[in-house]
């Protein structure tokens, strides 16, 4: 990713389920929809596979924002109720991140089906701008805080 | 070993409550066996020693140092470095040294906010001039120094090279004795191993209850409910058993309190809090997003609940600092 002069380019990790949002992202790419180049996509088989550890790890390793997206509930999940896991977990992850002082705007979770490629492109662009506005998170620096 | 064939032992406490020291005394009459087998060279809590006595020792003079307590101040860190030099085997003893423990919850704050609370805001404080501790002060007799208080509580392994970890708040006496016997017998596992606990089980495996993974429509804090005689988690009391390493004998459930997680992450668990969060989320009895959000929002203080004993050792270590120096 290029750093255009002095501008900050956010690094965003997107955990997308294979059957819905990943398909949407693929279509968005193939259809050459205009989208920010800031999201590193990690394909998972189901949004229910996204262990909260993955999200924490993304932030610790340098992500400025994280997206988790899968198939619309109730009926779209390829594994029938994997997305139920997601909506039971993610509100708690949100609360946890907030307590850690990680701004709300750095974490997004939700649903985009394979047929909603424009929605994916819109999310990427809007979320990237939102995270850009929040500035770098740089969690590693938190861990190296100097003590005198 | 000393010329008398005895093990040379050192014990130290950094940022801790003293419970780990009590845990040693809890060995009861075995303390006499310990005394027969080991010369205690340094134990500030129980015997009169000075830091300069340790400084005067040749490097590697102590065979084994059991170091309890987290690293909260420059003094704690200096002693960690000094004892690393002087001890052949350095053991992070107890939850504070292992994972940060209760003092580690200070990582939800920073030095200044803790100082404000302690030296200005508490109702019993009378400090009209707003005086905070200074690390150096000019006295007529000369300049005096006190250790500095850190922003971030660290585990022993985050500041020094550690050979073994003994978990628990505090470690249980039979486990301590097993570790001491292993040391005396020279029967030590590979460096970096968690000893004095199970290598492969969770607290649930040792619990008198069987968890049925029942769906939960409401979560309770321990004081809000009188539990029935079955798995506490199944009744909506958040229990860290599934995410915690076995070793204590599932003690807390014997008195119908949930496990709070003091033996640290279960084997193969990277982040104990994330694992517990997942365990809690997986039983939420909700089939719509709204219902799930409502139930989940009842969990008071997620960080304090999921990381009660392990915040400094967890992936994120601390709450975000407003300004990183
Ligand atoms: S009470 Fe806690 S430790 Fe015991 S089985 Fe239930 S969850 Fe596991
Ligand atoms: S049950 Fe949990 S909190 Fe209680 S002593 Fe055992 S590990 Fe520690
Ligand atoms: S397969 Fe897409 S959320 Fe389960």
Short mmCIF file of C-alpha atoms and ligand atoms in Angstrom, two decimals:
data_model
loop_
_atom_site.label_atom_id
_atom_site.label_comp_id
_atom_site.label_asym_id
_atom_site.label_seq_id
_atom_site.Cartn_x
_atom_site.Cartn_y
_atom_site.Cartn_z
CA UNK A 1 0.00 0.00 0.00
CA UNK A 2 1.38 3.37 -0.91
CA UNK A 3 1.70 6.14 1.56
CA UNK A 4 0.78 9.24 -0.41
CA UNK A 5 3.21 11.81 0.90
CA UNK A 6 2.45 12.68 4.49
CA UNK A 7 -1.04 11.11 4.43
CA UNK A 8 -1.84 8.25 6.76
CA UNK A 9 -3.04 5.10 5.00
CA UNK A 10 -5.03 2.95 7.42
CA UNK A 11 -4.40 -0.74 7.46
CA UNK A 12 -7.65 -2.67 7.79
CA UNK A 13 -8.11 -6.42 8.18
CA UNK A 14 -11.35 -7.91 6.87
CA UNK A 15 -12.46 -11.38 7.94
CA UNK A 16 -14.98 -12.37 5.28
CA UNK A 17 -16.93 -15.57 5.03
CA UNK A 18 -16.33 -17.55 1.89
CA UNK A 19 -19.96 -17.86 0.86
CA UNK A 20 -21.28 -14.32 1.12
CA UNK A 21 -19.12 -11.30 1.80
CA UNK A 22 -16.02 -12.80 0.20
CA UNK A 23 -18.08 -13.49 -2.92
CA UNK A 24 -19.32 -9.88 -2.81
CA UNK A 25 -15.76 -8.59 -2.47
CA UNK A 26 -14.71 -10.79 -5.38
CA UNK A 27 -17.54 -9.49 -7.56
CA UNK A 28 -16.71 -5.91 -6.55
CA UNK A 29 -13.15 -6.48 -7.70
CA UNK A 30 -14.01 -8.24 -10.94
CA UNK A 31 -16.55 -5.52 -11.76
CA UNK A 32 -13.85 -2.91 -11.12
CA UNK A 33 -15.89 -1.02 -8.57
CA UNK A 34 -13.93 1.88 -7.19
CA UNK A 35 -12.76 1.00 -3.69
CA UNK A 36 -10.01 2.00 -1.32
CA UNK A 37 -7.03 -0.36 -1.35
CA UNK A 38 -6.76 -0.46 2.43
CA UNK A 39 -8.47 -3.72 3.35
CA UNK A 40 -6.43 -6.91 3.65
CA UNK A 41 -8.96 -9.67 3.24
CA UNK A 42 -8.72 -12.92 5.15
CA UNK A 43 -11.16 -15.48 3.84
CA UNK A 44 -12.76 -17.72 6.45
CA UNK A 45 -15.26 -20.46 5.75
CA UNK A 46 -17.93 -18.87 7.95
CA UNK A 47 -18.18 -15.71 10.03
CA UNK A 48 -18.80 -18.08 12.96
CA UNK A 49 -15.18 -19.19 12.56
CA UNK A 50 -13.90 -15.76 13.61
CA UNK A 51 -12.54 -16.36 17.08
CA UNK A 52 -12.29 -13.10 19.05
CA UNK A 53 -8.58 -13.91 19.36
CA UNK A 54 -8.22 -13.19 15.62
CA UNK A 55 -9.63 -9.69 16.07
CA UNK A 56 -7.39 -8.92 19.06
CA UNK A 57 -4.40 -10.30 17.19
CA UNK A 58 -5.13 -8.11 14.17
CA UNK A 59 -5.12 -5.01 16.37
CA UNK A 60 -1.99 -6.05 18.27
CA UNK A 61 -0.15 -6.76 15.01
CA UNK A 62 -0.83 -3.32 13.64
CA UNK A 63 -4.35 -3.12 12.18
CA UNK A 64 -6.00 0.29 12.48
CA UNK A 65 -9.43 -1.22 11.85
CA UNK A 66 -11.10 -4.63 11.60
CA UNK A 67 -14.16 -5.80 9.64
CA UNK A 68 -16.02 -9.07 10.22
CA UNK A 69 -18.71 -9.82 7.66
CA UNK A 70 -20.77 -12.86 6.73
CA UNK A 71 -24.13 -14.04 5.45
CA UNK A 72 -27.40 -12.42 6.52
CA UNK A 73 -29.20 -14.12 9.39
CA UNK A 74 -31.31 -16.00 9.94
CA UNK A 75 -31.26 -18.14 6.81
CA UNK A 76 -28.25 -17.32 4.62
CA UNK A 77 -25.35 -18.96 6.46
CA UNK A 78 -23.97 -21.90 4.51
CA UNK A 79 -23.68 -23.79 7.78
CA UNK A 80 -27.16 -22.72 8.84
CA UNK A 81 -26.36 -21.06 12.20
CA UNK A 82 -22.69 -20.02 12.04
CA UNK A 83 -23.80 -16.42 11.80
CA UNK A 84 -25.80 -16.84 15.04
CA UNK A 85 -22.45 -17.45 16.72
CA UNK A 86 -21.27 -14.23 15.17
CA UNK A 87 -24.11 -12.10 16.45
CA UNK A 88 -23.83 -13.63 19.91
CA UNK A 89 -20.11 -12.93 20.07
CA UNK A 90 -19.57 -9.64 18.36
CA UNK A 91 -21.55 -7.36 20.68
CA UNK A 92 -19.34 -8.61 23.50
CA UNK A 93 -16.21 -8.06 21.43
CA UNK A 94 -17.45 -4.52 20.79
CA UNK A 95 -17.91 -3.91 24.51
CA UNK A 96 -14.48 -5.38 25.21
CA UNK A 97 -12.71 -3.22 22.64
CA UNK A 98 -14.43 -0.13 23.94
CA UNK A 99 -13.23 -0.90 27.45
CA UNK A 100 -9.72 -1.27 26.07
CA UNK A 101 -10.01 2.25 24.69
CA UNK A 102 -10.16 1.15 21.05
CA UNK A 103 -12.59 3.54 19.39
CA UNK A 104 -15.93 2.13 18.23
CA UNK A 105 -15.23 3.30 14.69
CA UNK A 106 -12.31 0.91 14.30
CA UNK A 107 -14.46 -2.21 14.41
CA UNK A 108 -17.32 -3.12 12.12
CA UNK A 109 -19.27 -6.34 11.95
CA UNK A 110 -22.30 -7.17 9.84
CA UNK A 111 -23.70 -8.93 6.82
CA UNK A 112 -23.22 -8.57 3.07
CA UNK A 113 -24.51 -11.24 0.71
CA UNK A 114 -22.85 -12.42 -2.48
CA UNK A 115 -25.31 -10.32 -4.47
CA UNK A 116 -24.42 -7.10 -2.64
CA UNK A 117 -21.06 -6.22 -4.17
CA UNK A 118 -21.82 -2.47 -4.30
CA UNK A 119 -22.55 -2.57 -0.58
CA UNK A 120 -19.11 -4.08 0.02
CA UNK A 121 -17.41 -1.37 -2.05
CA UNK A 122 -19.36 1.28 -0.14
CA UNK A 123 -18.43 -0.24 3.23
CA UNK A 124 -14.75 -0.37 2.26
CA UNK A 125 -14.72 3.27 1.22
CA UNK A 126 -16.69 4.58 4.16
CA UNK A 127 -14.93 2.49 6.75
CA UNK A 128 -11.51 3.41 5.39
CA UNK A 129 -12.36 7.11 5.66
CA UNK A 130 -13.73 6.62 9.15
CA UNK A 131 -10.55 4.86 10.31
CA UNK A 132 -8.40 7.43 8.52
CA UNK A 133 -10.15 10.07 10.58
CA UNK A 134 -9.29 8.22 13.79
CA UNK A 135 -5.61 8.07 12.86
CA UNK A 136 -3.09 5.28 13.47
CA UNK A 137 -3.77 2.88 16.34
CA UNK A 138 -0.23 1.51 16.54
CA UNK A 139 -0.88 -0.91 19.40
CA UNK A 140 2.74 -2.08 19.49
CA UNK A 141 3.69 1.33 20.82
CA UNK A 142 1.31 0.78 23.73
CA UNK A 143 3.33 -2.26 24.66
CA UNK A 144 6.60 -0.40 24.47
CA UNK A 145 5.51 2.58 26.54
CA UNK A 146 8.60 3.95 28.18
CA UNK A 147 8.78 3.88 31.97
CA UNK A 148 11.18 6.19 33.65
CA UNK B 1 24.12 -27.00 45.40
CA UNK B 2 25.99 -25.94 48.51
CA UNK B 3 28.87 -27.95 49.93
CA UNK B 4 26.45 -29.39 52.46
CA UNK B 5 24.51 -30.84 49.53
CA UNK B 6 21.58 -28.55 50.17
CA UNK B 7 19.69 -26.64 47.52
CA UNK B 8 20.25 -22.89 47.66
CA UNK B 9 16.87 -21.25 47.50
CA UNK B 10 15.81 -17.63 47.18
CA UNK B 11 12.30 -16.24 47.53
CA UNK B 12 11.26 -12.77 46.56
CA UNK B 13 8.08 -10.72 46.35
CA UNK B 14 7.51 -7.88 43.95
CA UNK B 15 4.03 -6.38 43.36
CA UNK B 16 1.87 -8.92 45.13
CA UNK B 17 -0.45 -9.27 48.11
CA UNK B 18 1.67 -11.61 50.20
CA UNK B 19 -0.59 -14.57 49.54
CA UNK B 20 2.19 -16.44 47.74
CA UNK B 21 4.32 -16.15 50.89
CA UNK B 22 1.43 -17.55 52.91
CA UNK B 23 1.18 -20.35 50.36
CA UNK B 24 4.76 -21.36 51.23
CA UNK B 25 3.88 -21.37 54.92
CA UNK B 26 0.84 -23.46 53.97
CA UNK B 27 3.29 -26.27 53.33
CA UNK B 28 2.92 -26.67 57.12
CA UNK B 29 5.15 -29.39 58.56
CA UNK B 30 6.66 -29.94 55.12
CA UNK B 31 8.36 -26.60 55.63
CA UNK B 32 10.71 -28.57 57.92
CA UNK B 33 11.47 -30.93 55.04
CA UNK B 34 12.10 -27.89 52.91
CA UNK B 35 14.45 -26.55 55.54
CA UNK B 36 16.24 -29.90 55.69
CA UNK B 37 16.68 -30.00 51.94
CA UNK B 38 17.38 -26.35 51.20
CA UNK B 39 19.25 -23.37 52.55
CA UNK B 40 17.12 -20.28 52.17
CA UNK B 41 19.56 -17.55 51.15
CA UNK B 42 17.10 -14.74 50.64
CA UNK B 43 13.47 -14.30 51.75
CA UNK B 44 12.73 -10.68 52.67
CA UNK B 45 9.19 -11.41 53.83
CA UNK B 46 10.30 -13.88 56.50
CA UNK B 47 13.92 -13.14 57.29
CA UNK B 48 16.11 -10.09 57.51
CA UNK B 49 18.11 -9.67 54.33
CA UNK B 50 19.24 -6.64 52.44
CA UNK B 51 19.48 -6.16 48.72
CA UNK B 52 23.19 -5.59 49.13
CA UNK B 53 23.52 -9.16 50.44
CA UNK B 54 22.17 -10.36 47.12
CA UNK B 55 24.33 -7.95 45.15
CA UNK B 56 27.38 -9.36 46.91
CA UNK B 57 26.65 -12.92 45.78
CA UNK B 58 28.55 -14.33 42.81
CA UNK B 59 26.43 -14.79 39.67
CA UNK B 60 24.44 -18.02 39.64
CA UNK B 61 24.98 -18.44 43.40
CA UNK B 62 21.30 -19.21 44.11
CA UNK B 63 20.15 -22.53 42.64
CA UNK B 64 16.47 -21.65 42.38
CA UNK B 65 14.67 -18.37 42.93
CA UNK B 66 10.90 -18.42 43.38
CA UNK B 67 9.87 -14.93 42.34
CA UNK B 68 6.32 -13.88 43.12
CA UNK B 69 4.70 -10.58 42.27
CA UNK B 70 4.23 -8.52 39.16
CA UNK B 71 6.48 -5.74 37.88
CA UNK B 72 4.80 -2.51 38.93
CA UNK B 73 7.79 -0.30 39.76
CA UNK B 74 11.43 0.24 38.85
CA UNK B 75 12.36 -1.54 42.09
CA UNK B 76 10.46 -4.67 41.03
CA UNK B 77 12.22 -4.61 37.69
CA UNK B 78 15.69 -4.05 39.15
CA UNK B 79 15.19 -6.99 41.49
CA UNK B 80 14.04 -9.14 38.58
CA UNK B 81 17.28 -8.37 36.74
CA UNK B 82 19.42 -8.86 39.84
CA UNK B 83 17.82 -12.19 40.77
CA UNK B 84 18.09 -13.39 37.19
CA UNK B 85 21.85 -12.82 37.45
CA UNK B 86 22.17 -14.49 40.80
CA UNK B 87 19.90 -17.50 40.23
CA UNK B 88 20.54 -20.47 38.00
CA UNK B 89 16.81 -21.14 37.72
CA UNK B 90 14.30 -18.29 37.87
CA UNK B 91 10.70 -19.30 38.51
CA UNK B 92 7.71 -16.99 38.00
CA UNK B 93 5.83 -18.12 41.08
CA UNK B 94 2.12 -17.41 41.36
CA UNK B 95 -0.36 -15.58 39.19
CA UNK B 96 1.18 -12.09 39.59
CA UNK B 97 4.61 -13.08 38.29
CA UNK B 98 3.07 -15.46 35.77
CA UNK B 99 0.34 -13.21 34.37
CA UNK B 100 0.01 -9.94 36.27
CA UNK B 101 -2.98 -11.05 38.36
CA UNK B 102 -5.10 -8.54 40.32
CA UNK B 103 -2.38 -5.83 40.38
CA UNK B 104 -2.44 -6.15 36.59
CA UNK B 105 -5.98 -4.78 36.47
CA UNK B 106 -4.19 -1.47 37.09
CA UNK B 107 -3.50 -1.67 33.37
CA UNK B 108 -7.01 -0.31 32.83
CA UNK B 109 -5.51 2.94 34.13
CA UNK B 110 -2.15 4.70 33.98
CA UNK B 111 0.22 6.23 36.50
CA UNK B 112 -1.38 9.67 36.57
CA UNK B 113 -4.96 8.46 36.91
CA UNK B 114 -3.94 6.07 39.69
CA UNK B 115 -2.04 8.87 41.47
CA UNK B 116 -5.02 11.20 41.14
CA UNK B 117 -7.28 8.61 42.68
CA UNK B 118 -4.94 7.62 45.49
CA UNK B 119 -3.43 11.00 46.42
CA UNK B 120 -6.30 13.36 45.66
CA UNK B 121 -9.72 11.83 45.18
CA UNK B 122 -10.23 9.12 47.78
CA UNK B 123 -12.59 10.40 50.51
CA UNK B 124 -10.08 9.70 53.27
CA UNK B 125 -7.29 11.67 51.61
CA UNK B 126 -6.31 15.09 52.93
CA UNK B 127 -3.74 16.53 50.56
CA UNK B 128 -4.48 20.26 50.11
CA UNK B 129 -1.18 20.96 48.38
CA UNK B 130 -1.75 18.18 45.84
CA UNK B 131 1.56 16.51 46.58
CA UNK B 132 2.42 13.43 44.54
CA UNK B 133 5.28 11.01 45.19
CA UNK B 134 8.56 12.28 43.78
CA UNK B 135 11.25 9.89 42.64
CA UNK B 136 13.94 12.10 44.17
CA UNK B 137 13.95 14.62 46.99
CA UNK B 138 16.56 16.94 48.36
CA UNK B 139 16.98 16.55 52.12
CA UNK B 140 19.45 18.45 54.29
CA UNK B 141 21.39 15.18 54.56
CA UNK B 142 21.46 14.70 50.79
CA UNK B 143 19.28 13.53 47.93
CA UNK B 144 17.00 10.53 48.48
CA UNK B 145 15.47 8.37 45.77
CA UNK B 146 12.43 6.17 45.68
CA UNK B 147 11.46 3.75 42.91
CA UNK B 148 9.27 5.03 40.10
CA UNK B 149 5.76 3.74 39.57
CA UNK B 150 5.11 2.32 36.10
CA UNK B 151 2.25 3.11 33.75
CA UNK B 152 1.95 -0.54 32.82
CA UNK B 153 2.10 -3.59 35.07
CA UNK B 154 4.24 -6.29 33.49
CA UNK B 155 4.72 -9.97 34.06
CA UNK B 156 8.12 -11.28 35.11
CA UNK B 157 8.65 -12.82 31.66
CA UNK B 158 8.00 -9.44 30.04
CA UNK B 159 11.12 -8.01 31.70
CA UNK B 160 13.37 -11.04 32.23
CA UNK B 161 14.14 -14.49 30.94
CA UNK B 162 12.08 -16.98 32.96
CA UNK B 163 12.76 -20.71 33.29
CA UNK B 164 9.47 -21.99 34.74
CA UNK B 165 6.00 -20.77 35.59
CA UNK B 166 3.97 -21.84 38.62
CA UNK B 167 0.39 -20.58 38.23
CA UNK B 168 -2.23 -19.85 40.85
CA UNK B 169 -3.47 -17.11 43.14
CA UNK B 170 -1.88 -18.45 45.19
CA UNK B 171 -0.32 -21.73 44.05
CA UNK B 172 -1.78 -24.59 46.05
CA UNK B 173 0.48 -26.19 48.66
CA UNK B 174 0.50 -29.75 47.22
CA UNK B 175 1.43 -28.31 43.83
CA UNK B 176 4.22 -26.23 45.39
CA UNK B 177 5.56 -29.30 47.12
CA UNK B 178 5.46 -31.28 43.87
CA UNK B 179 7.49 -28.55 42.20
CA UNK B 180 10.03 -28.47 45.05
CA UNK B 181 10.36 -32.26 44.87
CA UNK B 182 10.92 -32.07 41.13
CA UNK B 183 13.62 -29.44 41.67
CA UNK B 184 15.31 -31.50 44.41
CA UNK B 185 15.19 -34.59 42.22
CA UNK B 186 16.63 -32.65 39.29
CA UNK B 187 13.58 -33.82 37.41
CA UNK B 188 12.74 -30.63 35.56
CA UNK B 189 10.83 -30.35 32.29
CA UNK B 190 12.02 -28.21 29.36
CA UNK B 191 12.54 -24.52 30.00
CA UNK B 192 9.41 -22.39 29.67
CA UNK B 193 7.06 -25.09 30.98
CA UNK B 194 4.15 -24.30 33.27
CA UNK B 195 4.77 -26.55 36.29
CA UNK B 196 2.68 -27.25 39.37
CA UNK B 197 -0.47 -27.56 37.27
CA UNK B 198 -2.02 -29.86 34.72
CA UNK B 199 -0.29 -30.07 31.34
CA UNK B 200 -3.49 -30.79 29.44
CA UNK B 201 -6.68 -30.25 31.43
CA UNK B 202 -9.08 -27.42 32.20
CA UNK B 203 -10.65 -26.63 35.55
CA UNK B 204 -13.92 -28.11 34.21
CA UNK B 205 -12.19 -31.48 33.92
CA UNK B 206 -11.53 -31.46 37.68
CA UNK B 207 -14.80 -29.85 38.73
CA UNK B 208 -17.35 -31.77 40.75
CA UNK B 209 -20.00 -30.61 38.30
CA UNK B 210 -20.48 -31.67 34.69
CA UNK B 211 -21.08 -28.86 32.27
CA UNK B 212 -23.99 -29.49 29.94
CA UNK B 213 -23.55 -26.29 27.90
CA UNK B 214 -27.11 -25.24 28.58
CA UNK B 215 -28.40 -22.12 26.80
CA UNK B 216 -28.45 -19.08 29.07
CA UNK B 217 -31.03 -16.28 28.86
CA UNK B 218 -29.64 -14.21 31.71
CA UNK B 219 -26.20 -13.84 33.27
CA UNK B 220 -25.79 -13.37 36.99
CA UNK B 221 -22.95 -12.11 39.12
CA UNK B 222 -22.21 -14.46 42.03
CA UNK B 223 -23.94 -12.28 44.63
CA UNK B 224 -27.16 -12.09 42.60
CA UNK B 225 -28.17 -15.73 42.80
CA UNK B 226 -28.04 -18.71 45.14
CA UNK B 227 -26.94 -21.48 42.82
CA UNK B 228 -28.36 -24.97 42.61
CA UNK B 229 -26.16 -28.01 42.93
CA UNK B 230 -25.05 -28.19 39.29
CA UNK B 231 -22.65 -26.51 36.88
CA UNK B 232 -22.62 -22.79 37.65
CA UNK B 233 -22.07 -21.80 34.04
CA UNK B 234 -25.23 -23.68 33.07
CA UNK B 235 -27.07 -21.44 35.56
CA UNK B 236 -25.79 -18.23 34.00
CA UNK B 237 -22.96 -17.54 36.44
CA UNK B 238 -19.89 -16.77 34.35
CA UNK B 239 -17.32 -19.38 35.29
CA UNK B 240 -13.79 -19.30 33.89
CA UNK B 241 -13.42 -23.07 34.25
CA UNK B 242 -13.55 -23.88 30.53
CA UNK B 243 -10.78 -21.36 29.74
CA UNK B 244 -8.53 -22.07 32.74
CA UNK B 245 -5.75 -24.56 33.35
CA UNK B 246 -6.47 -27.27 35.90
CA UNK B 247 -4.23 -27.58 38.92
CA UNK B 248 -6.07 -26.17 41.91
CA UNK B 249 -8.44 -29.12 42.24
CA UNK B 250 -11.40 -26.96 41.16
CA UNK B 251 -11.45 -25.33 44.57
CA UNK B 252 -13.84 -22.44 44.11
CA UNK B 253 -16.77 -24.60 43.04
CA UNK B 254 -16.41 -26.48 46.33
CA UNK B 255 -17.85 -23.38 47.95
CA UNK B 256 -20.18 -22.64 45.03
CA UNK B 257 -18.22 -19.74 43.69
CA UNK B 258 -17.36 -19.75 40.00
CA UNK B 259 -13.77 -20.16 38.88
CA UNK B 260 -12.29 -16.70 38.25
CA UNK B 261 -9.41 -18.06 36.23
CA UNK B 262 -6.40 -17.74 38.54
CA UNK B 263 -4.51 -20.73 37.12
CA UNK B 264 -4.17 -18.90 33.83
CA UNK B 265 -5.06 -19.86 30.26
CA UNK B 266 -5.96 -23.47 29.62
CA UNK B 267 -3.32 -25.46 27.73
CA UNK B 268 -3.24 -24.35 24.08
CA UNK B 269 -5.31 -21.24 24.78
CA UNK B 270 -3.56 -18.10 23.53
CA UNK B 271 -5.74 -15.48 25.18
CA UNK B 272 -7.71 -16.60 28.22
CA UNK B 273 -10.16 -13.70 28.06
CA UNK B 274 -11.00 -14.25 24.40
CA UNK B 275 -11.53 -17.95 25.10
CA UNK B 276 -13.84 -17.19 28.01
CA UNK B 277 -15.70 -14.59 25.97
CA UNK B 278 -16.30 -17.23 23.29
CA UNK B 279 -17.48 -19.73 25.88
CA UNK B 280 -19.94 -17.19 27.25
CA UNK B 281 -21.18 -16.13 23.80
CA UNK B 282 -21.67 -19.72 22.72
CA UNK B 283 -24.40 -20.33 25.31
CA UNK B 284 -26.34 -17.10 24.80
CA UNK B 285 -29.95 -18.13 24.31
CA UNK B 286 -30.85 -15.77 21.49
CA UNK B 287 -31.98 -16.31 17.93
CA UNK B 288 -32.11 -12.69 16.91
CA UNK B 289 -29.45 -10.00 16.93
CA UNK B 290 -31.46 -7.76 19.23
CA UNK B 291 -32.01 -10.46 21.80
CA UNK B 292 -28.33 -11.46 21.71
CA UNK B 293 -27.19 -7.87 22.16
CA UNK B 294 -29.54 -7.43 25.11
CA UNK B 295 -28.31 -10.54 26.95
CA UNK B 296 -24.67 -9.90 26.20
CA UNK B 297 -24.86 -6.31 27.37
CA UNK B 298 -25.75 -7.60 30.82
CA UNK B 299 -22.18 -8.77 31.25
CA UNK B 300 -20.75 -6.16 33.59
CA UNK B 301 -17.09 -5.20 33.12
CA UNK B 302 -16.01 -7.60 30.35
CA UNK B 303 -12.27 -6.95 30.78
CA UNK B 304 -12.43 -7.41 34.55
CA UNK B 305 -14.50 -10.56 34.14
CA UNK B 306 -12.61 -12.23 31.33
CA UNK B 307 -9.09 -11.08 32.25
CA UNK B 308 -9.33 -10.87 36.02
CA UNK B 309 -5.98 -12.56 36.57
CA UNK B 310 -4.28 -12.17 33.24
CA UNK B 311 -4.57 -8.70 31.74
CA UNK B 312 -0.81 -7.93 31.50
CA UNK B 313 -0.12 -11.34 29.94
CA UNK B 314 -3.04 -11.09 27.52
CA UNK B 315 -2.68 -10.09 23.89
CA UNK B 316 -3.55 -6.43 24.40
CA UNK B 317 -1.83 -6.11 27.84
CA UNK B 318 -3.56 -2.91 28.83
CA UNK B 319 -6.10 -0.20 28.08
CA UNK B 320 -4.95 2.25 25.45
CA UNK B 321 -2.79 5.00 26.88
CA UNK B 322 -3.90 8.51 25.97
CA UNK B 323 -0.32 9.47 25.30
CA UNK B 324 2.48 7.03 24.70
CA UNK B 325 5.74 8.47 25.95
S1 LIG C 1 -19.03 -24.96 37.41
FE1 LIG C 1 -17.43 -23.99 36.16
S2 LIG C 1 -15.62 -25.32 36.35
FE2 LIG C 1 -17.43 -26.52 37.04
S3 LIG C 1 -18.12 -27.59 35.17
FE3 LIG C 1 -19.29 -25.69 35.29
S4 LIG C 1 -18.09 -24.25 34.02
FE4 LIG C 1 -16.72 -25.94 34.50
S1 LIG C 2 -11.30 -22.65 40.68
FE1 LIG C 2 -10.37 -21.12 39.31
S2 LIG C 2 -10.19 -19.22 40.51
FE2 LIG C 2 -10.61 -20.93 41.96
S3 LIG C 2 -8.55 -21.56 42.65
FE3 LIG C 2 -9.09 -22.84 40.88
S4 LIG C 2 -8.23 -21.78 39.07
FE4 LIG C 2 -8.26 -20.32 40.77
S1 LIG C 3 -21.15 -19.23 5.84
FE1 LIG C 3 -21.32 -17.08 5.74
S2 LIG C 3 -21.74 -16.61 7.82
FE2 LIG C 3 -21.71 -18.77 7.87
#
